[in-house]
Amino acid sequence: MTTDQTELALRHYKMAASAMQQSDYVTAIHHFDECLCTNPHAEIAIAAWFNLATTIIRQHNFPGRPGETISDEEYKWHECVMDCFTKVVEVYDAGIHLRPDVIKCHQTYMKAKDNLQRMPLYGMVVTDAKGKTRQRDFEKIKNLPRPAIRCLGAC
């Protein structure tokens, strides 16, 4: 990664972090996405993936809502959250032996691993208007478009 790419990644990261602090989640998601599409070094990537997941969680207020109350479209966002936490683990595991400073991201790595263990069941069931609980229709979910987050595909 060149110095210019690192500066661009950091610029987007800082804009995203600022937007996140101001609860401007759409802007934060955009800039974390842009940051990650620059293919930043592991330390920036780990922080950006984790904070992208956190921003999505806050945008949809997932902790404040039972999983059975989220829409199918929001469930697609939850899938993105899980993918982001998976990326944190992958980047850490790949970078720990290549970049000595990656060890500084260990706490973030452990939080991501914990979230991957405790969050998969969120939203797997839904409650209909009559109060009946059933499994979410995952065939329907599979056919819904993913949220437009380029870094989760190919940038």
Short mmCIF file of C-alpha atoms in Angstrom, two decimals:
data_model
loop_
_atom_site.label_atom_id
_atom_site.label_comp_id
_atom_site.label_asym_id
_atom_site.label_seq_id
_atom_site.Cartn_x
_atom_site.Cartn_y
_atom_site.Cartn_z
CA MET A 1 0.00 0.00 0.00
CA THR A 2 1.42 3.36 -0.98
CA THR A 3 1.53 6.38 1.29
CA ASP A 4 -1.17 8.03 -0.82
CA GLN A 5 -3.46 5.00 -0.40
CA THR A 6 -2.83 4.94 3.35
CA GLU A 7 -3.63 8.65 3.59
CA LEU A 8 -6.82 8.14 1.57
CA ALA A 9 -7.86 5.21 3.76
CA LEU A 10 -7.20 7.22 6.91
CA ARG A 11 -9.06 10.25 5.53
CA HIS A 12 -12.14 8.12 4.84
CA TYR A 13 -11.78 6.37 8.20
CA LYS A 14 -11.65 9.69 10.08
CA MET A 15 -14.67 11.05 8.17
CA ALA A 16 -16.56 7.84 8.97
CA ALA A 17 -15.63 7.95 12.65
CA SER A 18 -16.72 11.58 12.89
CA ALA A 19 -20.04 10.83 11.18
CA MET A 20 -20.54 7.82 13.45
CA GLN A 21 -20.05 9.99 16.55
CA GLN A 22 -22.66 12.41 15.20
CA SER A 23 -25.10 9.52 14.56
CA ASP A 24 -24.93 10.20 10.81
CA TYR A 25 -24.91 6.51 10.02
CA VAL A 26 -25.46 6.76 6.26
CA THR A 27 -22.36 8.95 5.90
CA ALA A 28 -20.37 6.76 8.27
CA ILE A 29 -21.24 3.60 6.31
CA HIS A 30 -20.28 5.32 3.05
CA HIS A 31 -16.86 6.39 4.35
CA PHE A 32 -16.06 3.08 6.08
CA ASP A 33 -16.93 1.42 2.76
CA GLU A 34 -14.67 3.82 0.85
CA CYS A 35 -11.88 3.26 3.38
CA LEU A 36 -12.11 -0.52 3.04
CA CYS A 37 -12.21 -0.33 -0.76
CA THR A 38 -8.74 1.23 -0.69
CA ASN A 39 -7.51 -2.13 0.66
CA PRO A 40 -5.89 -0.58 3.76
CA HIS A 41 -3.27 -2.32 5.87
CA ALA A 42 -4.52 -4.71 8.52
CA GLU A 43 -4.70 -2.32 11.47
CA ILE A 44 -6.92 0.16 9.62
CA ALA A 45 -8.98 -2.63 8.06
CA ILE A 46 -9.68 -4.31 11.40
CA ALA A 47 -10.89 -1.04 12.94
CA ALA A 48 -12.92 -0.13 9.84
CA TRP A 49 -14.63 -3.53 9.54
CA PHE A 50 -15.50 -3.51 13.24
CA ASN A 51 -16.80 0.06 13.15
CA LEU A 52 -18.76 -0.57 9.96
CA ALA A 53 -20.55 -3.41 11.76
CA THR A 54 -21.10 -1.21 14.82
CA THR A 55 -22.50 1.60 12.67
CA ILE A 56 -24.99 -0.74 10.99
CA ILE A 57 -26.03 -2.10 14.40
CA ARG A 58 -26.63 1.44 15.66
CA GLN A 59 -28.41 2.53 12.48
CA HIS A 60 -30.96 -0.26 12.90
CA ASN A 61 -30.97 -0.21 16.71
CA PHE A 62 -30.56 -3.98 16.76
CA PRO A 63 -29.66 -4.20 20.48
CA GLY A 64 -32.82 -2.28 21.41
CA ARG A 65 -35.15 -4.52 19.42
CA PRO A 66 -36.05 -8.18 19.57
CA GLY A 67 -34.81 -10.02 16.47
CA GLU A 68 -38.28 -11.22 15.59
CA THR A 69 -39.39 -7.62 15.01
CA ILE A 70 -36.89 -6.75 12.27
CA SER A 71 -37.98 -6.74 8.64
CA ASP A 72 -36.51 -9.03 6.02
CA GLU A 73 -34.63 -6.05 4.56
CA GLU A 74 -33.14 -5.32 7.98
CA TYR A 75 -32.17 -8.97 8.28
CA LYS A 76 -30.02 -8.44 5.18
CA TRP A 77 -28.27 -5.64 7.08
CA HIS A 78 -27.77 -8.05 9.99
CA GLU A 79 -26.08 -10.44 7.55
CA CYS A 80 -23.73 -7.60 6.59
CA VAL A 81 -22.90 -7.09 10.27
CA MET A 82 -21.96 -10.74 10.58
CA ASP A 83 -19.86 -10.52 7.41
CA CYS A 84 -18.02 -7.48 8.81
CA PHE A 85 -17.19 -9.26 12.06
CA THR A 86 -16.01 -12.26 10.02
CA LYS A 87 -13.71 -9.91 8.08
CA VAL A 88 -12.22 -8.60 11.35
CA VAL A 89 -11.27 -12.15 12.31
CA GLU A 90 -9.95 -13.00 8.83
CA VAL A 91 -7.81 -9.86 8.55
CA TYR A 92 -6.42 -10.31 12.07
CA ASP A 93 -5.62 -13.99 11.51
CA ALA A 94 -3.95 -13.23 8.18
CA GLY A 95 -2.01 -10.22 9.45
CA ILE A 96 -0.86 -11.29 12.91
CA HIS A 97 2.29 -12.96 11.56
CA LEU A 98 2.97 -10.38 8.86
CA ARG A 99 2.55 -7.07 10.70
CA PRO A 100 3.73 -6.77 14.32
CA ASP A 101 1.28 -3.94 15.10
CA VAL A 102 -1.72 -6.15 14.37
CA ILE A 103 -1.40 -7.49 17.94
CA LYS A 104 -2.64 -4.06 19.10
CA CYS A 105 -6.00 -4.99 17.56
CA HIS A 106 -6.40 -8.10 19.74
CA GLN A 107 -9.24 -6.65 21.84
CA THR A 108 -11.21 -5.75 18.70
CA TYR A 109 -10.53 -9.23 17.32
CA MET A 110 -11.85 -10.85 20.51
CA LYS A 111 -14.98 -8.67 20.50
CA ALA A 112 -15.64 -9.62 16.87
CA LYS A 113 -15.21 -13.32 17.69
CA ASP A 114 -17.59 -12.96 20.63
CA ASN A 115 -20.17 -11.22 18.44
CA LEU A 116 -19.88 -14.00 15.85
CA GLN A 117 -20.65 -16.55 18.56
CA ARG A 118 -23.61 -14.76 20.14
CA MET A 119 -25.33 -12.97 17.25
CA PRO A 120 -26.12 -15.63 14.59
CA LEU A 121 -29.57 -16.46 15.97
CA TYR A 122 -30.73 -12.83 15.99
CA GLY A 123 -33.69 -12.40 13.65
CA MET A 124 -34.02 -16.07 12.69
CA VAL A 125 -37.65 -16.12 13.81
CA VAL A 126 -40.42 -13.60 13.19
CA THR A 127 -43.66 -12.83 14.97
CA ASP A 128 -46.64 -12.18 12.72
CA ALA A 129 -49.51 -9.73 13.33
CA LYS A 130 -51.42 -12.43 15.24
CA GLY A 131 -48.49 -12.94 17.63
CA LYS A 132 -47.51 -16.30 16.17
CA THR A 133 -43.78 -17.01 15.99
CA ARG A 134 -42.31 -18.86 13.01
CA GLN A 135 -38.97 -19.28 11.29
CA ARG A 136 -38.04 -16.46 8.93
CA ASP A 137 -38.44 -17.33 5.22
CA PHE A 138 -34.80 -17.62 4.20
CA GLU A 139 -35.63 -18.43 0.58
CA LYS A 140 -37.26 -15.01 0.37
CA ILE A 141 -34.27 -13.42 2.16
CA LYS A 142 -31.85 -15.05 -0.28
CA ASN A 143 -33.55 -13.29 -3.19
CA LEU A 144 -33.52 -9.83 -1.62
CA PRO A 145 -30.75 -7.48 -2.76
CA ARG A 146 -27.86 -6.94 -0.40
CA PRO A 147 -27.34 -3.45 0.96
CA ALA A 148 -25.04 -1.43 -1.30
CA ILE A 149 -21.79 -1.90 0.61
CA ARG A 150 -19.08 -2.35 -2.00
CA CYS A 151 -16.37 -3.60 0.35
CA LEU A 152 -18.44 -6.71 1.09
CA GLY A 153 -18.32 -7.58 -2.59
CA ALA A 154 -15.58 -6.67 -4.97
CA CYS A 155 -14.70 -2.98 -4.77
#
